[in-house]
CSV table of C-alpha atoms in Angstrom, one decimal:
chain,number,residue,atom,x,y,z
A,441,UNK,CA,-10.8,15.3,16.4
A,442,UNK,CA,-14.1,13.5,15.8
A,443,UNK,CA,-12.3,10.9,13.7
A,444,UNK,CA,-9.8,10.4,16.6
A,445,UNK,CA,-12.7,9.7,19.0
A,446,UNK,CA,-14.2,7.3,16.5
A,447,UNK,CA,-11.0,5.3,16.3
A,448,UNK,CA,-10.9,5.0,20.1
A,449,UNK,CA,-14.2,3.2,20.0
A,450,UNK,CA,-13.1,1.2,17.1
A,451,UNK,CA,-9.9,0.0,18.9
A,452,UNK,CA,-12.1,-1.6,21.5
A,453,UNK,CA,-14.1,-3.4,18.9
A,454,UNK,CA,-11.0,-4.5,17.1
A,455,UNK,CA,-9.5,-5.8,20.4
A,456,UNK,CA,-12.5,-7.9,21.1
A,457,UNK,CA,-13.2,-9.0,17.5
A,458,UNK,CA,-10.2,-9.8,15.3
A,459,UNK,CA,-10.2,-8.5,11.8
A,460,UNK,CA,-10.6,-12.0,10.4
A,461,UNK,CA,-13.8,-12.4,12.4
A,462,UNK,CA,-15.1,-9.0,11.3
A,463,UNK,CA,-14.6,-10.1,7.7
A,464,UNK,CA,-16.6,-13.2,8.2
A,465,UNK,CA,-19.4,-11.4,10.0
A,466,UNK,CA,-20.3,-9.6,6.8
A,467,UNK,CA,-19.7,-12.5,4.5
A,468,UNK,CA,-16.5,-14.4,4.3
A,469,UNK,CA,-14.0,-13.1,1.8
A,470,UNK,CA,-11.5,-15.6,0.7
A,471,UNK,CA,-8.1,-14.6,-0.8
A,472,UNK,CA,-7.6,-15.9,-4.4
A,473,UNK,CA,-5.4,-18.9,-3.3
A,474,UNK,CA,-7.6,-20.1,-0.5
A,475,UNK,CA,-9.5,-23.4,-0.8
A,476,UNK,CA,-13.0,-22.7,-2.1
A,477,UNK,CA,-12.2,-19.3,-3.6
A,478,UNK,CA,-13.9,-18.4,-6.8
A,479,UNK,CA,-11.8,-16.2,-9.1
A,480,UNK,CA,-13.6,-13.6,-11.2
A,481,UNK,CA,-14.2,-14.5,-14.8
A,482,UNK,CA,-12.0,-11.7,-16.0
A,483,UNK,CA,-8.5,-12.5,-14.9
A,484,UNK,CA,-4.9,-11.6,-15.9
A,485,UNK,CA,-2.5,-14.5,-16.5
A,486,UNK,CA,0.3,-14.6,-13.9
A,487,UNK,CA,3.3,-15.1,-16.2
A,488,UNK,CA,7.0,-14.9,-15.7
A,489,UNK,CA,6.9,-13.9,-12.0
A,490,UNK,CA,6.7,-17.3,-10.4
A,491,UNK,CA,3.9,-19.1,-8.6
A,492,UNK,CA,3.6,-19.2,-4.8
A,493,UNK,CA,1.3,-20.8,-2.3
A,494,UNK,CA,-0.6,-19.0,0.5
A,495,UNK,CA,-0.7,-22.2,2.4
A,496,UNK,CA,-3.7,-23.7,0.6
A,497,UNK,CA,-3.2,-23.7,-3.2
A,498,UNK,CA,-0.8,-22.2,-5.7
A,499,UNK,CA,-1.8,-18.8,-7.2
A,500,UNK,CA,-1.4,-18.9,-10.9
A,501,UNK,CA,-3.8,-16.1,-11.9
A,502,UNK,CA,-4.2,-12.6,-10.6
A,503,UNK,CA,-7.9,-11.6,-10.2
A,504,UNK,CA,-8.9,-8.5,-12.1
A,505,UNK,CA,-12.0,-6.5,-11.1
A,506,UNK,CA,-13.4,-4.2,-13.8
A,507,UNK,CA,-14.2,-0.7,-12.7
A,508,UNK,CA,-17.8,-0.4,-11.3
A,509,UNK,CA,-17.7,2.9,-9.4
A,510,UNK,CA,-16.2,1.5,-6.2
A,511,UNK,CA,-12.7,2.3,-5.0
A,512,UNK,CA,-10.3,-0.4,-6.1
A,513,UNK,CA,-7.0,-0.9,-4.3
A,514,UNK,CA,-4.2,-1.1,-6.9
A,515,UNK,CA,-0.9,-2.8,-6.3
A,516,UNK,CA,2.1,-2.4,-8.7
A,517,UNK,CA,3.9,-5.5,-9.9
A,518,UNK,CA,7.4,-5.6,-11.4
A,519,UNK,CA,10.1,-8.1,-12.3
A,520,UNK,CA,13.0,-8.4,-9.9
A,521,UNK,CA,14.3,-11.9,-10.3
A,522,UNK,CA,13.8,-12.3,-6.5
A,523,UNK,CA,11.2,-14.0,-4.3
A,524,UNK,CA,10.3,-13.7,-0.7
A,525,UNK,CA,10.4,-16.7,1.5
A,526,UNK,CA,8.6,-15.6,4.6
A,527,UNK,CA,5.1,-14.5,5.7
A,528,UNK,CA,2.1,-16.5,4.5
A,529,UNK,CA,3.8,-17.8,1.4
A,530,UNK,CA,6.6,-17.4,-1.2
A,531,UNK,CA,6.4,-15.1,-4.1
A,532,UNK,CA,7.8,-12.1,-5.9
A,533,UNK,CA,8.8,-9.1,-3.9
A,534,UNK,CA,6.0,-6.9,-5.2
A,535,UNK,CA,3.5,-9.3,-3.7
A,536,UNK,CA,4.7,-9.0,-0.1
A,537,UNK,CA,1.5,-9.1,2.1
A,538,UNK,CA,-0.7,-9.7,-1.0
A,539,UNK,CA,-3.6,-10.1,-1.0
A,540,UNK,CA,-4.4,-10.4,2.7
A,541,UNK,CA,-2.9,-7.0,3.6
A,542,UNK,CA,-5.2,-5.1,1.2
A,543,UNK,CA,-8.3,-7.3,2.1
A,544,UNK,CA,-7.8,-6.4,5.8
A,545,UNK,CA,-7.1,-2.8,5.1
A,546,UNK,CA,-10.2,-2.4,2.9
A,547,UNK,CA,-12.4,-3.7,5.7
A,548,UNK,CA,-11.0,-1.0,8.0
A,549,UNK,CA,-11.3,1.7,5.3
A,550,UNK,CA,-15.0,0.9,4.7
A,551,UNK,CA,-15.7,0.6,8.4
A,552,UNK,CA,-14.3,4.0,9.3
A,553,UNK,CA,-15.3,6.0,6.2
A,554,UNK,CA,-18.3,6.1,3.8
A,555,UNK,CA,-16.1,4.9,0.9
A,556,UNK,CA,-17.4,1.9,-1.0
A,557,UNK,CA,-14.6,-0.4,-2.2
A,558,UNK,CA,-14.0,-3.7,-3.9
A,559,UNK,CA,-13.4,-5.9,-0.9
A,560,UNK,CA,-11.8,-8.9,-2.6
A,561,UNK,CA,-8.3,-7.5,-2.7
A,562,UNK,CA,-8.1,-5.1,-5.6
A,563,UNK,CA,-6.2,-5.1,-8.9
A,564,UNK,CA,-2.5,-5.6,-9.8
A,565,UNK,CA,-1.0,-3.7,-12.7
A,566,UNK,CA,2.4,-3.1,-14.2
A,567,UNK,CA,3.4,0.5,-14.5
A,568,UNK,CA,3.3,0.4,-18.3
A,569,UNK,CA,-0.3,-0.8,-18.4
A,570,UNK,CA,-2.5,2.0,-19.8
A,571,UNK,CA,-5.3,0.9,-17.6
A,572,UNK,CA,-3.4,2.1,-14.5
A,573,UNK,CA,-4.4,5.7,-15.2
A,574,UNK,CA,-8.0,4.8,-14.6
A,575,UNK,CA,-7.2,4.5,-10.9
A,576,UNK,CA,-6.2,7.4,-8.6
A,577,UNK,CA,-4.0,5.5,-6.0
A,578,UNK,CA,-1.3,2.9,-6.4
A,579,UNK,CA,0.7,0.9,-3.9
A,580,UNK,CA,4.3,-0.2,-4.5
A,581,UNK,CA,6.5,-2.2,-2.1
A,582,UNK,CA,10.1,-3.5,-1.8
A,583,UNK,CA,11.6,-0.8,-4.0
A,584,UNK,CA,15.1,-1.7,-3.0
A,585,UNK,CA,14.9,-4.3,-5.8
A,586,UNK,CA,12.8,-2.2,-8.1
A,587,UNK,CA,14.3,-1.5,-11.6
A,588,UNK,CA,11.7,-0.2,-13.9
A,589,UNK,CA,12.0,-0.4,-17.7
A,590,UNK,CA,11.9,2.7,-19.8
A,591,UNK,CA,8.2,2.0,-20.6
A,592,UNK,CA,7.5,1.6,-16.8
A,593,UNK,CA,9.3,4.8,-16.1
A,594,UNK,CA,7.1,6.6,-18.6
A,595,UNK,CA,4.0,5.0,-17.3
A,596,UNK,CA,4.6,6.0,-13.8
A,597,UNK,CA,5.5,9.6,-14.9
A,598,UNK,CA,2.2,9.8,-16.8
A,599,UNK,CA,0.3,8.4,-13.8
A,600,UNK,CA,1.7,10.9,-11.4
A,601,UNK,CA,1.5,14.0,-13.6
A,602,UNK,CA,-2.1,13.2,-14.4
A,603,UNK,CA,-3.0,13.3,-10.7
A,604,UNK,CA,-2.2,9.9,-9.5
A,605,UNK,CA,-0.9,9.2,-6.0
A,606,UNK,CA,1.7,6.6,-5.2
A,607,UNK,CA,2.3,5.0,-1.8
A,608,UNK,CA,5.7,3.4,-1.3
A,609,UNK,CA,6.1,0.8,1.5
A,610,UNK,CA,8.3,-1.9,2.9
A,611,UNK,CA,11.9,-1.0,2.2
A,612,UNK,CA,14.8,0.0,4.4
A,613,UNK,CA,18.4,0.9,4.6
A,614,UNK,CA,20.7,3.3,2.7
A,615,UNK,CA,21.2,1.0,-0.3
A,616,UNK,CA,17.5,0.4,-0.9
A,617,UNK,CA,16.8,4.2,-0.5
A,618,UNK,CA,19.6,4.9,-3.0
A,619,UNK,CA,18.1,2.5,-5.5
A,620,UNK,CA,14.6,4.0,-5.2
A,621,UNK,CA,16.0,7.6,-5.5
A,622,UNK,CA,17.9,6.8,-8.6
A,623,UNK,CA,14.9,5.3,-10.4
A,624,UNK,CA,12.6,8.1,-9.2
A,625,UNK,CA,15.0,10.6,-10.8
A,626,UNK,CA,14.3,8.8,-14.1
A,627,UNK,CA,10.6,9.2,-13.4
A,628,UNK,CA,10.5,12.8,-12.2
A,629,UNK,CA,13.8,14.5,-13.2
A,630,UNK,CA,14.6,17.4,-10.9
A,631,UNK,CA,12.3,16.3,-8.2
A,632,UNK,CA,13.6,15.8,-4.7
A,633,UNK,CA,12.4,13.8,-1.7
A,634,UNK,CA,11.5,15.8,1.4
A,635,UNK,CA,11.1,14.5,4.9
A,636,UNK,CA,7.7,15.0,6.3
A,637,UNK,CA,6.8,15.7,9.9
A,638,UNK,CA,3.5,15.2,11.7
A,639,UNK,CA,2.3,18.7,10.8
A,640,UNK,CA,1.8,17.8,7.2
A,641,UNK,CA,-1.9,17.7,6.2
A,642,UNK,CA,-1.7,14.1,5.2
A,643,UNK,CA,-1.4,13.1,8.8
A,644,UNK,CA,-4.5,15.0,9.7
A,645,UNK,CA,-6.7,14.3,6.6
A,646,UNK,CA,-9.0,11.9,8.5
A,647,UNK,CA,-7.5,10.7,11.7
A,648,UNK,CA,-5.5,13.2,13.8
A,649,UNK,CA,-2.1,11.5,14.0
A,650,UNK,CA,-0.1,12.9,16.9
A,651,UNK,CA,3.2,11.0,16.5
A,652,UNK,CA,5.1,9.3,13.7
A,653,UNK,CA,7.0,7.0,16.1
A,654,UNK,CA,5.3,3.8,15.0
A,655,UNK,CA,7.9,1.1,15.4
A,656,UNK,CA,8.5,-1.1,12.3
A,657,UNK,CA,7.0,-4.6,12.6
A,658,UNK,CA,10.3,-6.2,11.3
A,659,UNK,CA,13.9,-5.0,11.1
A,660,UNK,CA,13.4,-3.0,14.2
A,661,UNK,CA,17.0,-1.7,14.2
A,662,UNK,CA,15.8,0.9,11.6
A,663,UNK,CA,14.2,4.2,12.5
A,664,UNK,CA,11.2,5.0,10.3
A,665,UNK,CA,11.0,8.1,8.3
A,666,UNK,CA,8.2,9.5,6.2
A,667,UNK,CA,9.3,11.1,2.9
A,668,UNK,CA,7.4,12.7,0.1
A,669,UNK,CA,7.8,14.0,-3.4
A,670,UNK,CA,5.8,17.2,-4.2
A,671,UNK,CA,4.5,18.6,-7.4
A,672,UNK,CA,7.2,21.0,-8.7
A,673,UNK,CA,9.2,20.4,-5.5
A,674,UNK,CA,6.8,22.8,-3.8
A,675,UNK,CA,5.6,21.7,-0.3
A,676,UNK,CA,2.5,23.9,-0.7
A,677,UNK,CA,1.4,21.9,-3.7
A,678,UNK,CA,0.2,18.4,-4.1
A,679,UNK,CA,2.0,15.5,-2.5
A,680,UNK,CA,2.4,13.0,-5.4
A,681,UNK,CA,4.4,10.2,-3.7
A,682,UNK,CA,4.1,9.1,0.0
A,683,UNK,CA,7.1,7.1,1.1
A,684,UNK,CA,7.2,4.9,4.2
A,685,UNK,CA,10.9,4.4,4.6
A,686,UNK,CA,12.4,2.0,7.1
A,687,UNK,CA,8.8,0.7,7.8
A,688,UNK,CA,6.2,-1.7,6.6
A,689,UNK,CA,2.7,-0.7,7.4
A,690,UNK,CA,1.4,-3.4,5.0
A,691,UNK,CA,2.9,-6.0,7.4
A,692,UNK,CA,0.7,-4.7,10.2
A,693,UNK,CA,-2.3,-4.9,7.9
A,694,UNK,CA,-1.6,-8.5,6.8
A,695,UNK,CA,-1.2,-9.9,10.3
A,696,UNK,CA,-3.8,-7.9,12.2
A,697,UNK,CA,-6.2,-10.9,11.9
A,698,UNK,CA,-3.7,-13.2,13.6
A,699,UNK,CA,-2.7,-11.2,16.6
A,700,UNK,CA,1.0,-11.2,15.9
A,701,UNK,CA,1.4,-7.5,16.7
A,702,UNK,CA,-0.1,-5.4,19.4
A,703,UNK,CA,-3.5,-4.0,18.6
A,704,UNK,CA,-2.4,-0.3,19.2
A,705,UNK,CA,0.4,-0.7,16.7
A,706,UNK,CA,-1.8,-2.3,14.0
A,707,UNK,CA,-4.3,0.5,14.5
A,708,UNK,CA,-1.7,3.2,14.0
A,709,UNK,CA,-0.7,1.5,10.7
A,710,UNK,CA,-4.4,1.5,9.7
A,711,UNK,CA,-4.7,5.2,10.6
A,712,UNK,CA,-1.8,6.0,8.3
A,713,UNK,CA,-3.3,4.0,5.4
A,714,UNK,CA,-6.8,5.6,5.8
A,715,UNK,CA,-5.2,9.1,5.9
A,716,UNK,CA,-3.2,8.4,2.8
A,717,UNK,CA,-6.4,7.4,0.9
A,718,UNK,CA,-8.4,10.4,2.1
A,719,UNK,CA,-5.6,12.8,1.3
A,720,UNK,CA,-5.3,11.4,-2.2
A,721,UNK,CA,-9.0,11.7,-2.8
A,722,UNK,CA,-9.1,15.3,-1.7
A,723,UNK,CA,-6.0,16.6,-3.4
């Protein structure tokens, strides 16, 4: 309940000061493609997935931030042969809302909790990268086009069984759900997806979320559902995979600095993201 009151005050601040302004107030953080950005010395070459522009300059390398004790947001990349042609630029499906979505989200996460985080946008890994298991939480989007290789399937299985927590976002419709289910059966044979309601502890891990009726920012003909995969299919055990079906909370994160969506909806998306992180850290 205390967290809920804190958010009420934070909404007022967010309404008066856009997220982009809040970022600049503590030292401007530029996304890797922006003019004047300085990439870290240690970077991963961006090969085979296409280049895209965020409106300023093409992004040809993905920044990599070595572990230094702070929380690092991790996004999963994969090959799909498809690109997006909307939002702030054009690029592979795994990069939808990248990196602005995580930069904005990390600002909110550190403002509302005591968590210290890498603020520049985080790391990007493929599922078969052994370094992935150094990080507790990963974010994967557009799984309607996801087709992991055997090595990626094994990598994700190892990540989850070792205690990793996976957040799925930005996909919709029966066909995309079917594709995701089929590949998750490869990752965790015998495990099923269960629909979650607002009583599940993940929706009360930091902010007290009273309703799951957050309207999707795009494709609004779909009704959002929140699904999960539990350890050993037991709802009393650890939730390993949190699935935002028929929704796209990362879209709210990305555009909260532009005012495209109502403040109250953007804040609900932030509340969900913060709760997911706190749940993962405490389970």
